[in-house]
mmCIF file of C-alpha atoms and ligand atoms in Angstrom:
data_model
loop_
_atom_site.group_PDB
_atom_site.id
_atom_site.type_symbol
_atom_site.label_atom_id
_atom_site.label_comp_id
_atom_site.label_asym_id
_atom_site.label_seq_id
_atom_site.Cartn_x
_atom_site.Cartn_y
_atom_site.Cartn_z
ATOM 1 C CA UNK A 813 129.497 -163.071 1.218
ATOM 2 C CA UNK A 814 127.570 -166.213 1.925
ATOM 3 C CA UNK A 815 124.805 -167.406 -0.341
ATOM 4 C CA UNK A 816 121.962 -167.521 2.100
ATOM 5 C CA UNK A 817 118.889 -167.174 -0.048
ATOM 6 C CA UNK A 818 117.206 -169.598 2.325
ATOM 7 C CA UNK A 819 117.506 -166.958 5.045
ATOM 8 C CA UNK A 820 114.817 -164.838 3.366
ATOM 9 C CA UNK A 821 111.815 -163.792 5.402
ATOM 10 C CA UNK A 822 109.956 -166.810 6.687
ATOM 11 C CA UNK A 823 106.487 -167.581 5.356
ATOM 12 C CA UNK A 824 103.974 -166.119 5.793
ATOM 13 C CA UNK A 825 105.182 -162.659 4.948
ATOM 14 C CA UNK A 826 104.440 -160.863 8.186
ATOM 15 C CA UNK A 827 105.512 -157.297 8.776
ATOM 16 C CA UNK A 828 108.453 -157.465 11.193
ATOM 17 C CA UNK A 829 106.880 -154.599 13.114
ATOM 18 C CA UNK A 830 104.284 -157.080 14.278
ATOM 19 C CA UNK A 831 106.390 -160.225 14.030
ATOM 20 C CA UNK A 832 108.883 -161.706 16.399
ATOM 21 C CA UNK A 833 112.027 -159.607 16.511
ATOM 22 C CA UNK A 834 114.357 -162.561 17.146
ATOM 23 C CA UNK A 835 115.179 -162.471 13.435
ATOM 24 C CA UNK A 836 115.682 -158.719 13.475
ATOM 25 C CA UNK A 837 118.649 -157.180 11.673
ATOM 26 C CA UNK A 838 117.863 -153.500 12.183
ATOM 27 C CA UNK A 839 115.964 -151.887 15.042
ATOM 28 C CA UNK A 840 115.160 -148.206 14.964
ATOM 29 C CA UNK A 841 113.757 -147.052 18.264
ATOM 30 C CA UNK A 842 112.028 -143.668 18.713
ATOM 31 C CA UNK A 843 114.535 -141.869 16.509
ATOM 32 C CA UNK A 844 114.268 -138.115 16.067
ATOM 33 C CA UNK A 845 116.363 -135.775 13.948
ATOM 34 C CA UNK A 846 116.372 -131.996 13.631
ATOM 35 C CA UNK A 847 118.090 -129.732 11.149
ATOM 36 C CA UNK A 848 118.268 -126.372 12.909
ATOM 37 C CA UNK A 849 114.753 -125.625 14.091
ATOM 38 C CA UNK A 850 113.204 -128.079 11.618
ATOM 39 C CA UNK A 851 112.075 -131.361 13.097
ATOM 40 C CA UNK A 852 112.634 -133.832 10.236
ATOM 41 C CA UNK A 853 112.147 -137.169 12.025
ATOM 42 C CA UNK A 854 109.607 -137.138 14.838
ATOM 43 C CA UNK A 855 109.960 -140.500 16.561
ATOM 44 C CA UNK A 856 110.487 -143.298 14.058
ATOM 45 C CA UNK A 857 110.246 -146.963 15.056
ATOM 46 C CA UNK A 858 111.121 -149.605 12.502
ATOM 47 C CA UNK A 859 112.176 -153.219 12.679
ATOM 48 C CA UNK A 860 113.726 -154.941 9.661
ATOM 49 C CA UNK A 861 114.097 -158.718 9.517
ATOM 50 C CA UNK A 862 117.376 -160.314 8.516
ATOM 51 C CA UNK A 863 117.479 -160.901 4.771
ATOM 52 C CA UNK A 864 114.223 -158.985 4.331
ATOM 53 C CA UNK A 865 113.431 -156.235 1.860
ATOM 54 C CA UNK A 866 111.849 -153.052 3.155
ATOM 55 C CA UNK A 867 110.697 -150.126 1.034
ATOM 56 C CA UNK A 868 110.384 -146.720 2.638
ATOM 57 C CA UNK A 869 107.947 -144.736 0.572
ATOM 58 C CA UNK A 870 106.568 -141.257 1.081
ATOM 59 C CA UNK A 871 106.200 -137.814 -0.407
ATOM 60 C CA UNK A 872 109.168 -135.566 -1.087
ATOM 61 C CA UNK A 873 110.559 -134.017 2.078
ATOM 62 C CA UNK A 874 108.954 -136.563 4.428
ATOM 63 C CA UNK A 875 112.348 -137.628 5.810
ATOM 64 C CA UNK A 876 113.129 -140.845 3.899
ATOM 65 C CA UNK A 877 116.711 -140.008 2.920
ATOM 66 C CA UNK A 878 117.425 -138.607 6.355
ATOM 67 C CA UNK A 879 116.369 -141.907 7.923
ATOM 68 C CA UNK A 880 118.574 -143.836 5.500
ATOM 69 C CA UNK A 881 121.561 -141.600 6.271
ATOM 70 C CA UNK A 882 121.051 -142.192 9.991
ATOM 71 C CA UNK A 883 121.075 -145.954 9.419
ATOM 72 C CA UNK A 884 124.224 -145.669 7.283
ATOM 73 C CA UNK A 885 125.975 -143.631 9.960
ATOM 74 C CA UNK A 886 126.283 -140.412 7.942
ATOM 75 C CA UNK A 887 124.183 -138.567 10.521
ATOM 76 C CA UNK A 888 123.539 -138.881 14.223
ATOM 77 C CA UNK A 889 120.009 -139.095 15.700
ATOM 78 C CA UNK A 890 118.967 -136.319 18.114
ATOM 79 C CA UNK A 891 117.250 -138.862 20.365
ATOM 80 C CA UNK A 892 116.403 -142.546 20.136
ATOM 81 C CA UNK A 893 118.664 -145.366 19.063
ATOM 82 C CA UNK A 894 119.623 -147.602 16.154
ATOM 83 C CA UNK A 895 120.787 -151.196 16.546
ATOM 84 C CA UNK A 896 122.244 -153.612 14.024
ATOM 85 C CA UNK A 897 122.232 -157.324 14.802
ATOM 86 C CA UNK A 898 121.282 -156.551 18.363
ATOM 87 C CA UNK A 899 124.156 -154.122 18.990
ATOM 88 C CA UNK A 900 123.561 -150.431 19.347
ATOM 89 C CA UNK A 901 125.323 -148.356 16.679
ATOM 90 C CA UNK A 902 123.818 -144.943 17.454
ATOM 91 C CA UNK A 903 122.065 -143.287 20.381
ATOM 92 C CA UNK A 904 122.337 -143.483 24.162
ATOM 93 C CA UNK A 905 125.927 -142.291 23.967
ATOM 94 C CA UNK A 906 126.972 -144.955 21.441
ATOM 95 C CA UNK A 907 128.387 -144.076 18.020
ATOM 96 C CA UNK A 908 129.711 -146.632 15.550
ATOM 97 C CA UNK A 909 131.105 -144.888 12.443
ATOM 98 C CA UNK A 910 129.731 -145.658 8.983
ATOM 99 C CA UNK A 911 132.675 -147.775 7.822
ATOM 100 C CA UNK A 912 132.258 -150.145 10.771
ATOM 101 C CA UNK A 913 128.552 -150.834 10.255
ATOM 102 C CA UNK A 914 128.787 -153.320 7.335
ATOM 103 C CA UNK A 915 126.281 -151.220 5.474
ATOM 104 C CA UNK A 916 126.281 -150.531 1.714
ATOM 105 C CA UNK A 917 124.769 -147.368 0.247
ATOM 106 C CA UNK A 918 123.733 -146.768 -3.345
ATOM 107 C CA UNK A 919 122.685 -143.200 -4.100
ATOM 108 C CA UNK A 920 120.185 -141.950 -6.675
ATOM 109 C CA UNK A 921 122.798 -141.072 -9.280
ATOM 110 C CA UNK A 922 125.096 -144.003 -8.479
ATOM 111 C CA UNK A 923 127.813 -141.475 -7.588
ATOM 112 C CA UNK A 924 130.536 -143.312 -9.511
ATOM 113 C CA UNK A 925 133.983 -141.706 -9.691
ATOM 114 C CA UNK A 926 134.001 -140.357 -13.276
ATOM 115 C CA UNK A 927 137.804 -140.344 -13.639
ATOM 116 C CA UNK A 928 138.167 -144.018 -12.636
ATOM 117 C CA UNK A 929 137.408 -147.057 -14.794
ATOM 118 C CA UNK A 930 134.476 -149.267 -13.892
ATOM 119 C CA UNK A 931 136.910 -151.836 -12.484
ATOM 120 C CA UNK A 932 138.664 -149.233 -10.307
ATOM 121 C CA UNK A 933 135.310 -147.926 -9.120
ATOM 122 C CA UNK A 934 134.312 -151.408 -7.998
ATOM 123 C CA UNK A 935 137.658 -152.266 -6.444
ATOM 124 C CA UNK A 936 137.799 -148.960 -4.576
ATOM 125 C CA UNK A 937 136.562 -150.559 -1.386
ATOM 126 C CA UNK A 938 138.489 -153.819 -1.739
ATOM 127 C CA UNK A 939 141.559 -154.554 0.316
ATOM 128 C CA UNK A 940 144.040 -156.517 -1.882
ATOM 129 C CA UNK A 941 145.729 -157.873 1.237
ATOM 130 C CA UNK A 942 142.498 -159.583 2.266
ATOM 131 C CA UNK A 943 142.089 -161.322 -1.097
ATOM 132 C CA UNK A 944 143.994 -164.398 -2.172
ATOM 133 C CA UNK A 945 146.354 -163.658 -5.082
ATOM 134 C CA UNK A 946 146.909 -159.914 -4.402
ATOM 135 C CA UNK A 947 146.089 -157.709 -7.397
ATOM 136 C CA UNK A 948 145.131 -160.767 -9.477
ATOM 137 C CA UNK A 949 142.632 -161.553 -6.724
ATOM 138 C CA UNK A 950 141.220 -158.021 -7.015
ATOM 139 C CA UNK A 951 140.750 -158.455 -10.752
ATOM 140 C CA UNK A 952 138.985 -161.777 -10.255
ATOM 141 C CA UNK A 953 136.767 -160.322 -7.578
ATOM 142 C CA UNK A 954 135.830 -157.359 -9.811
ATOM 143 C CA UNK A 955 134.917 -159.796 -12.604
ATOM 144 C CA UNK A 956 132.847 -161.822 -10.130
ATOM 145 C CA UNK A 957 131.028 -158.708 -8.937
ATOM 146 C CA UNK A 958 130.340 -157.578 -12.517
ATOM 147 C CA UNK A 959 128.960 -161.010 -13.235
ATOM 148 C CA UNK A 960 126.777 -160.797 -10.128
ATOM 149 C CA UNK A 961 125.123 -157.648 -11.452
ATOM 150 C CA UNK A 962 124.830 -159.181 -14.960
ATOM 151 C CA UNK A 963 127.493 -157.037 -16.622
ATOM 152 C CA UNK A 964 130.170 -158.398 -18.892
ATOM 153 C CA UNK A 965 133.645 -158.454 -17.252
ATOM 154 C CA UNK A 966 134.976 -156.533 -20.291
ATOM 155 C CA UNK A 967 133.121 -153.498 -18.950
ATOM 156 C CA UNK A 968 135.765 -153.176 -16.230
ATOM 157 C CA UNK A 969 137.941 -151.170 -18.619
ATOM 158 C CA UNK A 970 135.266 -148.630 -19.511
ATOM 159 C CA UNK A 971 134.694 -145.266 -17.894
ATOM 160 C CA UNK A 972 131.289 -144.590 -16.264
ATOM 161 C CA UNK A 973 130.253 -142.161 -19.042
ATOM 162 C CA UNK A 974 130.570 -145.016 -21.552
ATOM 163 C CA UNK A 975 127.779 -146.928 -19.802
ATOM 164 C CA UNK A 976 124.004 -146.502 -19.888
ATOM 165 C CA UNK A 977 122.175 -145.243 -16.810
ATOM 166 C CA UNK A 978 121.041 -148.749 -15.890
ATOM 167 C CA UNK A 979 124.568 -150.135 -16.289
ATOM 168 C CA UNK A 980 125.966 -147.341 -14.104
ATOM 169 C CA UNK A 981 123.461 -148.222 -11.386
ATOM 170 C CA UNK A 982 124.571 -151.845 -11.551
ATOM 171 C CA UNK A 983 128.209 -150.784 -11.218
ATOM 172 C CA UNK A 984 127.252 -148.684 -8.198
ATOM 173 C CA UNK A 985 125.593 -151.753 -6.741
ATOM 174 C CA UNK A 986 128.658 -153.909 -7.510
ATOM 175 C CA UNK A 987 130.860 -151.316 -5.784
ATOM 176 C CA UNK A 988 128.608 -151.386 -2.716
ATOM 177 C CA UNK A 989 128.557 -155.220 -2.789
ATOM 178 C CA UNK A 990 132.376 -155.334 -2.925
ATOM 179 C CA UNK A 991 132.451 -154.502 0.756
ATOM 180 C CA UNK A 992 130.191 -157.468 1.486
ATOM 181 C CA UNK A 993 127.599 -155.442 3.368
ATOM 182 C CA UNK A 994 125.079 -157.207 5.531
ATOM 183 C CA UNK A 995 122.623 -154.372 4.993
ATOM 184 C CA UNK A 996 122.155 -152.546 1.685
ATOM 185 C CA UNK A 997 120.593 -149.096 1.582
ATOM 186 C CA UNK A 998 119.251 -148.026 -1.805
ATOM 187 C CA UNK A 999 118.302 -144.349 -2.047
ATOM 188 C CA UNK A 1000 116.056 -144.011 -5.091
ATOM 189 C CA UNK A 1001 118.638 -145.757 -7.254
ATOM 190 C CA UNK A 1002 116.251 -146.318 -10.149
ATOM 191 C CA UNK A 1003 114.597 -142.924 -10.344
ATOM 192 C CA UNK A 1004 116.804 -141.527 -13.116
ATOM 193 C CA UNK A 1005 116.092 -144.477 -15.418
ATOM 194 C CA UNK A 1006 113.345 -144.571 -18.011
ATOM 195 C CA UNK A 1007 110.350 -146.822 -17.365
ATOM 196 C CA UNK A 1008 111.464 -150.054 -19.095
ATOM 197 C CA UNK A 1009 115.041 -149.933 -17.886
ATOM 198 C CA UNK A 1010 113.820 -149.039 -14.438
ATOM 199 C CA UNK A 1011 111.767 -152.197 -14.072
ATOM 200 C CA UNK A 1012 114.533 -154.411 -15.514
ATOM 201 C CA UNK A 1013 117.238 -152.856 -13.310
ATOM 202 C CA UNK A 1014 115.055 -153.049 -10.224
ATOM 203 C CA UNK A 1015 114.396 -156.715 -10.871
ATOM 204 C CA UNK A 1016 118.059 -157.477 -11.489
ATOM 205 C CA UNK A 1017 119.185 -155.593 -8.382
ATOM 206 C CA UNK A 1018 116.475 -157.227 -6.275
ATOM 207 C CA UNK A 1019 117.574 -160.672 -7.453
ATOM 208 C CA UNK A 1020 121.268 -160.044 -6.732
ATOM 209 C CA UNK A 1021 120.514 -158.882 -3.199
ATOM 210 C CA UNK A 1022 118.007 -161.648 -2.601
ATOM 211 C CA UNK A 1023 120.407 -164.349 -3.803
ATOM 212 C CA UNK A 1024 123.159 -162.908 -1.615
ATOM 213 C CA UNK A 1025 120.849 -162.843 1.416
ATOM 214 C CA UNK A 1026 121.531 -159.148 2.007
ATOM 215 C CA UNK A 1027 118.978 -157.239 4.078
ATOM 216 C CA UNK A 1028 117.809 -154.386 1.879
ATOM 217 C CA UNK A 1029 116.116 -151.048 2.445
ATOM 218 C CA UNK A 1030 114.910 -149.147 -0.604
ATOM 219 C CA UNK A 1031 113.824 -145.526 -0.433
ATOM 220 C CA UNK A 1032 111.461 -144.507 -3.198
ATOM 221 C CA UNK A 1033 108.801 -141.979 -4.187
ATOM 222 C CA UNK A 1034 107.214 -144.585 -6.357
ATOM 223 C CA UNK A 1035 104.443 -146.569 -4.700
ATOM 224 C CA UNK A 1036 104.327 -149.278 -7.376
ATOM 225 C CA UNK A 1037 108.083 -149.788 -7.015
ATOM 226 C CA UNK A 1038 107.720 -150.069 -3.235
ATOM 227 C CA UNK A 1039 104.863 -152.558 -3.461
ATOM 228 C CA UNK A 1040 106.603 -154.784 -5.998
ATOM 229 C CA UNK A 1041 110.113 -154.706 -4.510
ATOM 230 C CA UNK A 1042 109.586 -155.220 -0.822
ATOM 231 C CA UNK A 1043 108.415 -157.737 1.765
ATOM 232 C CA UNK A 1044 107.625 -154.818 4.036
ATOM 233 C CA UNK A 1045 106.488 -151.324 3.103
ATOM 234 C CA UNK A 1046 106.924 -148.402 5.503
ATOM 235 C CA UNK A 1047 104.917 -145.329 4.562
ATOM 236 C CA UNK A 1048 106.537 -142.112 5.736
ATOM 237 C CA UNK A 1049 104.670 -138.872 6.168
ATOM 238 C CA UNK A 1050 105.949 -135.672 7.789
ATOM 239 C CA UNK A 1051 108.761 -137.398 9.663
ATOM 240 C CA UNK A 1052 106.679 -140.280 10.955
ATOM 241 C CA UNK A 1053 105.901 -143.765 9.721
ATOM 242 C CA UNK A 1054 102.181 -143.677 9.044
ATOM 243 C CA UNK A 1055 101.982 -147.432 8.431
ATOM 244 C CA UNK A 1056 104.260 -150.464 8.236
ATOM 245 C CA UNK A 1057 103.124 -153.759 6.801
ATOM 246 C CA UNK A 1058 103.412 -156.187 3.958
ATOM 247 C CA UNK A 1059 102.587 -154.707 0.538
ATOM 248 C CA UNK A 1060 99.207 -156.396 0.283
ATOM 249 C CA UNK A 1061 98.107 -155.138 3.678
ATOM 250 C CA UNK A 1062 99.201 -151.530 3.248
ATOM 251 C CA UNK A 1063 97.604 -151.372 -0.199
ATOM 252 C CA UNK A 1064 94.316 -153.082 0.641
ATOM 253 C CA UNK A 1065 93.973 -151.936 4.250
ATOM 254 C CA UNK A 1066 95.666 -148.543 4.498
ATOM 255 C CA UNK A 1067 95.696 -146.983 7.952
ATOM 256 C CA UNK A 1068 94.249 -143.663 6.875
ATOM 257 C CA UNK A 1069 93.003 -141.807 3.847
ATOM 258 C CA UNK A 1070 96.295 -140.060 3.081
ATOM 259 C CA UNK A 1071 98.100 -143.418 3.040
ATOM 260 C CA UNK A 1072 95.345 -144.901 0.860
ATOM 261 C CA UNK A 1073 95.682 -142.100 -1.668
ATOM 262 C CA UNK A 1074 99.463 -142.130 -1.593
ATOM 263 C CA UNK A 1075 99.706 -145.848 -2.322
ATOM 264 C CA UNK A 1076 97.422 -145.841 -5.353
ATOM 265 C CA UNK A 1077 94.170 -144.647 -6.848
ATOM 266 C CA UNK A 1078 91.327 -144.739 -4.352
ATOM 267 C CA UNK A 1079 87.567 -144.378 -4.717
ATOM 268 C CA UNK A 1080 86.327 -142.537 -1.637
ATOM 269 C CA UNK A 1081 82.615 -142.299 -0.895
ATOM 270 C CA UNK A 1082 80.549 -141.222 2.060
ATOM 271 C CA UNK A 1083 78.804 -144.174 3.614
ATOM 272 C CA UNK A 1084 76.644 -145.207 6.554
ATOM 273 C CA UNK A 1085 78.170 -147.919 8.727
ATOM 274 C CA UNK A 1086 75.980 -150.364 10.628
ATOM 275 C CA UNK A 1087 77.753 -153.323 12.195
ATOM 276 C CA UNK A 1088 80.195 -154.419 9.533
ATOM 277 C CA UNK A 1089 78.141 -153.292 6.529
ATOM 278 C CA UNK A 1090 78.671 -149.915 4.903
ATOM 279 C CA UNK A 1091 75.873 -148.542 2.762
ATOM 280 C CA UNK A 1092 76.713 -146.108 0.015
ATOM 281 C CA UNK A 1093 75.972 -145.382 -3.633
ATOM 282 C CA UNK A 1094 77.715 -148.635 -4.537
ATOM 283 C CA UNK A 1095 75.272 -150.594 -2.350
ATOM 284 C CA UNK A 1096 76.026 -152.507 0.837
ATOM 285 C CA UNK A 1097 79.717 -153.307 1.163
ATOM 286 C CA UNK A 1098 81.353 -155.376 3.923
ATOM 287 C CA UNK A 1099 84.045 -153.693 5.999
ATOM 288 C CA UNK A 1100 86.492 -155.566 8.181
ATOM 289 C CA UNK A 1101 86.957 -153.996 11.618
ATOM 290 C CA UNK A 1102 85.050 -150.755 11.038
ATOM 291 C CA UNK A 1103 86.614 -147.941 13.088
ATOM 292 C CA UNK A 1104 83.282 -146.209 13.682
ATOM 293 C CA UNK A 1105 79.534 -146.524 13.202
ATOM 294 C CA UNK A 1106 77.254 -144.069 11.437
ATOM 295 C CA UNK A 1107 78.785 -141.705 8.905
ATOM 296 C CA UNK A 1108 82.170 -142.815 7.594
ATOM 297 C CA UNK A 1109 84.308 -142.401 4.529
ATOM 298 C CA UNK A 1110 84.638 -145.573 2.540
ATOM 299 C CA UNK A 1111 87.671 -146.517 0.437
ATOM 300 C CA UNK A 1112 87.741 -148.990 -2.429
ATOM 301 C CA UNK A 1113 90.457 -149.570 -4.989
ATOM 302 C CA UNK A 1114 89.208 -148.909 -8.551
ATOM 303 C CA UNK A 1115 89.885 -152.502 -9.579
ATOM 304 C CA UNK A 1116 87.313 -153.654 -7.010
ATOM 305 C CA UNK A 1117 84.569 -151.983 -9.038
ATOM 306 C CA UNK A 1118 83.825 -154.137 -12.063
ATOM 307 C CA UNK A 1119 81.656 -153.498 -15.075
ATOM 308 C CA UNK A 1120 79.156 -156.399 -15.189
ATOM 309 C CA UNK A 1121 75.960 -156.763 -17.217
ATOM 310 C CA UNK A 1122 74.091 -158.135 -14.212
ATOM 311 C CA UNK A 1123 75.667 -155.685 -11.764
ATOM 312 C CA UNK A 1124 73.244 -154.106 -9.278
ATOM 313 C CA UNK A 1125 74.702 -150.582 -9.455
ATOM 314 C CA UNK A 1126 74.090 -148.105 -12.278
ATOM 315 C CA UNK A 1127 76.413 -145.376 -13.445
ATOM 316 C CA UNK A 1128 76.485 -142.977 -16.391
ATOM 317 C CA UNK A 1129 79.821 -142.516 -18.159
ATOM 318 C CA UNK A 1130 81.030 -138.930 -17.778
ATOM 319 C CA UNK A 1131 84.259 -139.266 -19.737
ATOM 320 C CA UNK A 1132 87.136 -141.626 -20.387
ATOM 321 C CA UNK A 1133 90.910 -141.515 -20.693
ATOM 322 C CA UNK A 1134 92.644 -144.037 -22.923
ATOM 323 C CA UNK A 1135 96.016 -145.376 -21.702
ATOM 324 C CA UNK A 1136 96.542 -148.326 -24.032
ATOM 325 C CA UNK A 1137 96.232 -151.423 -21.870
ATOM 326 C CA UNK A 1138 93.506 -149.767 -19.825
ATOM 327 C CA UNK A 1139 91.012 -146.962 -19.992
ATOM 328 C CA UNK A 1140 90.000 -144.944 -16.965
ATOM 329 C CA UNK A 1141 86.274 -144.343 -16.887
ATOM 330 C CA UNK A 1142 84.651 -141.559 -14.864
ATOM 331 C CA UNK A 1143 81.140 -142.516 -13.876
ATOM 332 C CA UNK A 1144 78.309 -140.672 -12.185
ATOM 333 C CA UNK A 1145 76.619 -143.059 -9.775
ATOM 334 C CA UNK A 1146 72.859 -143.466 -9.590
ATOM 335 C CA UNK A 1147 71.016 -144.069 -6.332
ATOM 336 C CA UNK A 1148 70.917 -147.842 -5.803
ATOM 337 C CA UNK A 1149 67.198 -148.751 -6.026
ATOM 338 C CA UNK A 1150 67.378 -150.943 -2.960
ATOM 339 C CA UNK A 1151 68.297 -147.893 -0.906
ATOM 340 C CA UNK A 1152 66.317 -145.180 -2.582
ATOM 341 C CA UNK A 1153 63.379 -145.182 -0.230
ATOM 342 C CA UNK A 1154 64.363 -145.244 3.419
ATOM 343 C CA UNK A 1155 67.977 -144.505 3.954
ATOM 344 C CA UNK A 1156 68.205 -141.613 1.524
ATOM 345 C CA UNK A 1157 65.110 -139.932 2.852
ATOM 346 C CA UNK A 1158 66.500 -139.562 6.343
ATOM 347 C CA UNK A 1159 69.931 -138.509 5.024
ATOM 348 C CA UNK A 1160 71.794 -141.479 6.379
ATOM 349 C CA UNK A 1161 73.737 -141.696 3.179
ATOM 350 C CA UNK A 1162 74.456 -139.176 0.467
ATOM 351 C CA UNK A 1163 72.179 -140.715 -2.118
ATOM 352 C CA UNK A 1164 74.028 -141.086 -5.365
ATOM 353 C CA UNK A 1165 75.363 -138.571 -7.820
ATOM 354 C CA UNK A 1166 79.018 -139.015 -6.872
ATOM 355 C CA UNK A 1167 81.554 -139.265 -9.654
ATOM 356 C CA UNK A 1168 84.031 -142.111 -9.344
ATOM 357 C CA UNK A 1169 86.918 -143.281 -11.518
ATOM 358 C CA UNK A 1170 87.342 -146.943 -12.398
ATOM 359 C CA UNK A 1171 89.446 -148.779 -14.961
ATOM 360 C CA UNK A 1172 88.577 -151.096 -17.789
ATOM 361 C CA UNK A 1173 90.601 -152.863 -20.438
ATOM 362 C CA UNK A 1174 88.057 -152.316 -23.203
ATOM 363 C CA UNK A 1175 88.059 -148.687 -24.332
ATOM 364 C CA UNK A 1176 85.008 -149.130 -26.556
ATOM 365 C CA UNK A 1177 82.729 -150.269 -23.739
ATOM 366 C CA UNK A 1178 82.392 -146.826 -22.287
ATOM 367 C CA UNK A 1179 81.150 -143.935 -24.404
ATOM 368 C CA UNK A 1180 80.269 -140.709 -22.571
ATOM 369 C CA UNK A 1181 76.566 -140.681 -21.717
ATOM 370 C CA UNK A 1182 76.175 -144.471 -21.862
ATOM 371 C CA UNK A 1183 74.889 -146.442 -18.908
ATOM 372 C CA UNK A 1184 77.003 -149.126 -17.273
ATOM 373 C CA UNK A 1185 76.211 -151.689 -14.607
ATOM 374 C CA UNK A 1186 78.668 -152.275 -11.832
ATOM 375 C CA UNK A 1187 79.503 -154.857 -9.227
ATOM 376 C CA UNK A 1188 81.793 -154.391 -6.223
ATOM 377 C CA UNK A 1189 84.117 -157.209 -5.212
ATOM 378 C CA UNK A 1190 85.815 -157.634 -1.858
ATOM 379 C CA UNK A 1191 85.784 -155.543 1.258
ATOM 380 C CA UNK A 1192 86.042 -151.809 1.647
ATOM 381 C CA UNK A 1193 88.037 -149.878 4.240
ATOM 382 C CA UNK A 1194 86.262 -147.300 6.371
ATOM 383 C CA UNK A 1195 87.859 -144.190 7.841
ATOM 384 C CA UNK A 1196 86.286 -142.105 10.586
ATOM 385 C CA UNK A 1197 84.780 -138.944 9.187
ATOM 386 C CA UNK A 1198 87.049 -136.727 11.364
ATOM 387 C CA UNK A 1199 90.067 -138.356 9.755
ATOM 388 C CA UNK A 1200 88.775 -137.441 6.321
ATOM 389 C CA UNK A 1201 87.993 -133.900 7.407
ATOM 390 C CA UNK A 1202 91.500 -133.482 8.780
ATOM 391 C CA UNK A 1203 93.133 -134.190 5.429
HETATM 392 N N1 LIG B 1570 121.614 -131.647 5.733
HETATM 393 C C1 LIG B 1570 120.442 -131.007 5.835
HETATM 394 N N2 LIG B 1570 120.387 -129.759 6.346
HETATM 395 C C2 LIG B 1570 119.209 -129.127 6.483
HETATM 396 N N3 LIG B 1570 118.023 -129.644 6.129
HETATM 397 C C3 LIG B 1570 118.014 -130.863 5.612
HETATM 398 C C4 LIG B 1570 119.226 -131.620 5.439
HETATM 399 N N4 LIG B 1570 118.904 -132.821 4.907
HETATM 400 C C5 LIG B 1570 117.565 -132.814 4.750
HETATM 401 N N5 LIG B 1570 117.021 -131.659 5.177
HETATM 402 C C6 LIG B 1570 115.597 -131.312 5.193
HETATM 403 O O1 LIG B 1570 114.906 -132.378 5.824
HETATM 404 C C7 LIG B 1570 113.654 -132.604 5.194
HETATM 405 C C8 LIG B 1570 113.568 -134.077 4.803
HETATM 406 O O2 LIG B 1570 114.520 -134.319 3.786
HETATM 407 P P1 LIG B 1570 114.772 -135.762 3.181
HETATM 408 O O3 LIG B 1570 115.785 -135.626 2.105
HETATM 409 O O4 LIG B 1570 115.064 -136.704 4.280
HETATM 410 O O5 LIG B 1570 113.350 -136.079 2.592
HETATM 411 P P2 LIG B 1570 112.929 -137.178 1.526
HETATM 412 O O6 LIG B 1570 111.654 -137.758 2.019
HETATM 413 O O7 LIG B 1570 114.060 -138.093 1.282
HETATM 414 O O8 LIG B 1570 112.666 -136.274 0.266
HETATM 415 P P3 LIG B 1570 112.930 -136.607 -1.286
HETATM 416 O O9 LIG B 1570 111.972 -137.704 -1.613
HETATM 417 O O10 LIG B 1570 112.580 -135.334 -1.969
HETATM 418 O O11 LIG B 1570 114.359 -137.009 -1.435
HETATM 419 C C9 LIG B 1570 113.578 -131.645 4.013
HETATM 420 O O12 LIG B 1570 112.793 -130.546 4.410
HETATM 421 C C10 LIG B 1570 115.009 -131.250 3.800
HETATM 422 O O13 LIG B 1570 115.086 -129.955 3.276
#
């Protein structure tokens, strides 16, 4: 494997779906997949840049694992095609088997062979004939791979059950890396780990793959994991990719309400859109590229709504939930005075009274019944009202 960390995605981080595809490693074109009468993938298009990191995130049953298995070559698409490095590997009458695709796969549970030592697990895919020094070469390579995943070479003698969950996942990664894949597929490999270990393992795995210049696709349920791990996030819903983009874009400018709510907490309010200004109980808020005029649904992330003594918006604390580093505060919004007269009277906007949830670091600031002043920062995202009704 060559150390090509410089081959990471070029700056700025642009979603390959909208970027030039000359740097493309994987191209998925209109892929469908059925199991019996169930249509599981309904026309998926995805482009992954060489050396890039893509997270496929979506609810359970949306088709994430199925897509990964098609890329790996464990399943065949019904229609559409898959190409690696510009060569078709599936579809249009072409079929390249899994072992010829240079693709690594790490499953949720690591799937280590329990009866083999860690060293034997890792060397399973190695060909001694291809390594200098025969079996000595295998041993050296195993030690190198263990080192790569930050495990002590002495671990090679242990059995998988003598390792922690995080260590087992690293061994699974080392085993997949042994084959020097150009593309690594990670199917929820961190989901069985507890919170602290999960973050540490994810970071370590991400660094190993990044340093090795391996193109990586991570499937996860966990939106925070997807946003922190990847250059590109693909949101899957009911067998389709609802949105593909860099983490910042999909989080701050989700394509629809369901995507907004899947990727994090969202404050949704009815609003009245005129030009690029939306008027709602939080006042007048700018919207970039509004999809409609008149009645819309407006989305803000809770962290955009700040408690500020001089804030123009009033809210009464309904209740709070203490989480340690932050407290969520449910607030009932008052009618903003600047709007109370005209716009409310002719029903152009709902006129206050909505309950929203925001966050604050100081638990003592918000006692139920107390009044708080708020300020909104940044832009909101508007969704057409039909879209909201359809959810
Ligand atoms: N081999 C199979 N035979 C029949 N149905 C299958 C098969 N594999 C997956 N499915 C069905 O396809 C749908 C999508 O499954 P898939 O595992 O791809 O979803 P997922 O998004 O990865 O879900 P999860 O997050 O729960 O793992 C599910 O309804 C599942 O039951």
